[in-house]
GROMACS .gro file of C-alpha atoms in nm:
model
  153
    1ALA     CA    1  -3.636  -0.583  -7.532
    2HIS     CA    2  -3.789  -0.741  -7.196
    3ILE     CA    3  -3.619  -0.515  -6.888
    4ARG     CA    4  -3.532  -0.721  -6.553
    5SER     CA    5  -3.695  -0.504  -6.298
    6ASP     CA    6  -3.628  -0.651  -5.969
    7GLY     CA    7  -3.868  -0.455  -5.724
    8ILE     CA    8  -3.880  -0.159  -5.863
    9GLY     CA    9  -4.242  -0.115  -5.981
   10ALA     CA   10  -4.318  -0.090  -5.623
   11LEU     CA   11  -4.073   0.176  -5.596
   12LEU     CA   12  -4.233   0.398  -5.882
   13VAL     CA   13  -4.532   0.332  -5.740
   14HIS     CA   14  -4.443   0.505  -5.436
   15VAL     CA   15  -4.250   0.765  -5.542
   16VAL     CA   16  -4.513   0.906  -5.823
   17GLY     CA   17  -4.775   0.808  -5.656
   18PRO     CA   18  -5.173   0.812  -5.768
   19ARG     CA   19  -5.133   0.933  -6.089
   20THR     CA   20  -5.097   0.681  -6.361
   21ARG     CA   21  -5.003   0.906  -6.607
   22ASP     CA   22  -4.676   1.022  -6.392
   23GLY     CA   23  -4.609   0.657  -6.358
   24ILE     CA   24  -4.601   0.575  -6.710
   25GLN     CA   25  -4.394   0.821  -6.783
   26LEU     CA   26  -4.160   0.702  -6.499
   27ALA     CA   27  -4.168   0.376  -6.651
   28HIS     CA   28  -4.080   0.451  -6.967
   29GLU     CA   29  -3.781   0.669  -6.856
   30VAL     CA   30  -3.671   0.380  -6.640
   31ALA     CA   31  -3.695   0.176  -6.954
   32GLU     CA   32  -3.572   0.378  -7.172
   33VAL     CA   33  -3.243   0.451  -6.926
   34SER     CA   34  -3.181   0.100  -6.836
   35ARG     CA   35  -3.275  -0.105  -7.166
   36MET     CA   36  -2.943  -0.145  -7.278
   37ARG     CA   37  -2.814  -0.311  -6.959
   38GLY     CA   38  -3.187  -0.558  -6.956
   39ARG     CA   39  -3.187  -0.448  -6.560
   40ALA     CA   40  -3.347  -0.142  -6.430
   41THR     CA   41  -3.228  -0.040  -6.063
   42VAL     CA   42  -3.293   0.196  -5.848
   43ASP     CA   43  -3.024   0.415  -5.988
   44ASP     CA   44  -3.177   0.395  -6.293
   45VAL     CA   45  -3.528   0.527  -6.148
   46ALA     CA   46  -3.311   0.825  -6.001
   47GLU     CA   47  -3.187   0.874  -6.345
   48ALA     CA   48  -3.496   0.903  -6.501
   49MET     CA   49  -3.691   1.110  -6.232
   50ALA     CA   50  -3.361   1.348  -6.278
   51HIS     CA   51  -3.428   1.396  -6.689
   52ILE     CA   52  -3.788   1.438  -6.644
   53ALA     CA   53  -3.702   1.726  -6.393
   54ARG     CA   54  -3.460   1.852  -6.600
   55ALA     CA   55  -3.685   1.873  -6.902
   56ALA     CA   56  -3.931   1.992  -6.735
   57ASP     CA   57  -3.673   2.277  -6.641
   58ALA     CA   58  -3.850   2.590  -6.830
   59PRO     CA   59  -4.212   2.543  -6.716
   60TYR     CA   60  -4.113   2.467  -6.356
   61ARG     CA   61  -3.910   2.771  -6.334
   62MET     CA   62  -4.122   2.986  -6.457
   63LEU     CA   63  -4.430   2.871  -6.231
   64TRP     CA   64  -4.136   2.876  -5.951
   65HIS     CA   65  -4.085   3.267  -6.011
   66GLY     CA   66  -4.419   3.352  -6.060
   67LEU     CA   67  -4.478   3.247  -5.655
   68SER     CA   68  -4.450   3.493  -5.335
   69ARG     CA   69  -4.161   3.328  -5.206
   70LEU     CA   70  -4.329   3.307  -4.898
   71GLN     CA   71  -4.472   3.014  -5.160
   72GLN     CA   72  -4.133   2.882  -5.292
   73GLN     CA   73  -4.008   2.866  -4.870
   74ALA     CA   74  -4.318   2.631  -4.866
   75LEU     CA   75  -4.246   2.429  -5.128
   76ARG     CA   76  -3.859   2.372  -5.033
   77ALA     CA   77  -3.977   2.270  -4.718
   78LEU     CA   78  -4.248   2.052  -4.792
   79ALA     CA   79  -4.045   1.844  -5.075
   80VAL     CA   80  -3.900   1.775  -4.774
   81ARG     CA   81  -4.117   1.757  -4.483
   82ALA     CA   82  -4.482   1.676  -4.526
   83SER     CA   83  -4.618   1.733  -4.262
   84GLY     CA   84  -4.537   1.976  -3.957
   85LEU     CA   85  -4.478   2.327  -4.224
   86THR     CA   86  -4.552   2.562  -3.898
   87THR     CA   87  -4.385   2.363  -3.610
   88ALA     CA   88  -4.068   2.589  -3.445
   89ALA     CA   89  -3.840   2.286  -3.550
   90VAL     CA   90  -3.997   2.275  -3.938
   91ARG     CA   91  -3.965   2.677  -3.954
   92ARG     CA   92  -3.524   2.654  -3.810
   93GLU     CA   93  -3.421   2.398  -4.021
   94PHE     CA   94  -3.575   2.619  -4.320
   95SER     CA   95  -3.496   2.982  -4.167
   96LEU     CA   96  -3.855   3.005  -4.198
   97THR     CA   97  -3.923   3.342  -4.095
   98ALA     CA   98  -4.290   3.413  -4.137
   99ALA     CA   99  -4.575   3.346  -3.835
  100PRO     CA  100  -4.692   3.025  -3.869
  101GLY     CA  101  -5.033   3.158  -4.016
  102SER     CA  102  -4.863   3.322  -4.278
  103LEU     CA  103  -4.711   2.973  -4.362
  104THR     CA  104  -5.035   2.791  -4.313
  105LYS     CA  105  -5.211   3.044  -4.594
  106ALA     CA  106  -4.950   2.978  -4.802
  107ALA     CA  107  -4.920   2.595  -4.846
  108GLN     CA  108  -5.342   2.719  -4.877
  109THR     CA  109  -5.295   2.909  -5.128
  110LEU     CA  110  -5.057   2.657  -5.326
  111VAL     CA  111  -5.325   2.376  -5.265
  112LYS     CA  112  -5.604   2.615  -5.446
  113GLN     CA  113  -5.346   2.712  -5.751
  114GLY     CA  114  -5.328   2.253  -5.837
  115LEU     CA  115  -4.952   2.240  -5.659
  116LEU     CA  116  -5.001   2.102  -5.340
  117VAL     CA  117  -5.306   1.875  -5.188
  118ALA     CA  118  -5.408   1.843  -4.886
  119GLY     CA  119  -5.544   1.506  -4.652
  120ARG     CA  120  -5.472   1.420  -4.319
  121GLY     CA  121  -5.283   1.693  -4.185
  122ALA     CA  122  -4.962   1.687  -4.438
  123TYR     CA  123  -4.932   1.864  -4.753
  124ILE     CA  124  -4.823   1.657  -5.048
  125TYR     CA  125  -4.715   1.794  -5.441
  126ASP     CA  126  -4.970   1.757  -5.665
  127ASP     CA  127  -4.711   1.665  -6.006
  128PRO     CA  128  -4.381   1.409  -5.818
  129PHE     CA  129  -4.167   1.569  -6.113
  130MET     CA  130  -4.223   1.919  -5.962
  131ARG     CA  131  -4.122   1.801  -5.620
  132ALA     CA  132  -3.807   1.658  -5.778
  133TRP     CA  133  -3.731   1.985  -5.908
  134VAL     CA  134  -3.785   2.161  -5.616
  135ILE     CA  135  -3.565   1.887  -5.446
  136SER     CA  136  -3.294   1.925  -5.749
  137THR     CA  137  -3.279   2.227  -5.854
  138THR     CA  138  -3.366   2.506  -5.541
  139LEU     CA  139  -3.306   2.280  -5.193
  140PRO     CA  140  -2.913   2.307  -5.264
  141ASP     CA  141  -2.903   2.676  -5.236
  142LEU     CA  142  -3.018   2.613  -4.897
  143GLY     CA  143  -2.734   2.382  -4.786
  144ILE     CA  144  -3.007   2.099  -4.836
  145THR     CA  145  -2.895   1.788  -4.921
  146VAL     CA  146  -3.205   1.499  -5.044
  147PRO     CA  147  -3.190   1.243  -5.277
  148ILE     CA  148  -3.426   1.305  -5.583
  149LEU     CA  149  -3.701   0.999  -5.483
  150HIS     CA  150  -3.754   1.144  -5.194
  151VAL     CA  151  -4.086   1.139  -5.046
  152PRO     CA  152  -4.170   1.334  -4.755
  153GLU     CA  153  -4.392   1.162  -4.479
   0.00000   0.00000   0.00000
């Protein structure tokens, strides 16, 4: 079946980043969500992203519970902001009470574990679906609401 996408491809690439496998997975899910209408929308991409994150809830939750509290806090903040983890503003926004050096060490450990990628003064999630899971599952606990398609800058 033919599905009109009207620029959705660029959004998919933006949301998943450089991992081709993730782009294909999200594209397949968007096609599934939108096939009855024959047209893919931004809302379909958000629904598809949420579905993939929910489907991986058990492994993400197990991984999450294996992390230290500080690592969890760093992942929450980095789901919203790719840089500035140790700044006073970000520490205040996410109620991060740890010293800046401790936050940096936590982020570096997450890089070593393969959860984050470091580059150009920022940390990004290696797995965009885990970022979506953190956004949808853990940020509301802090009273923070961010769209599931949010890509930190």
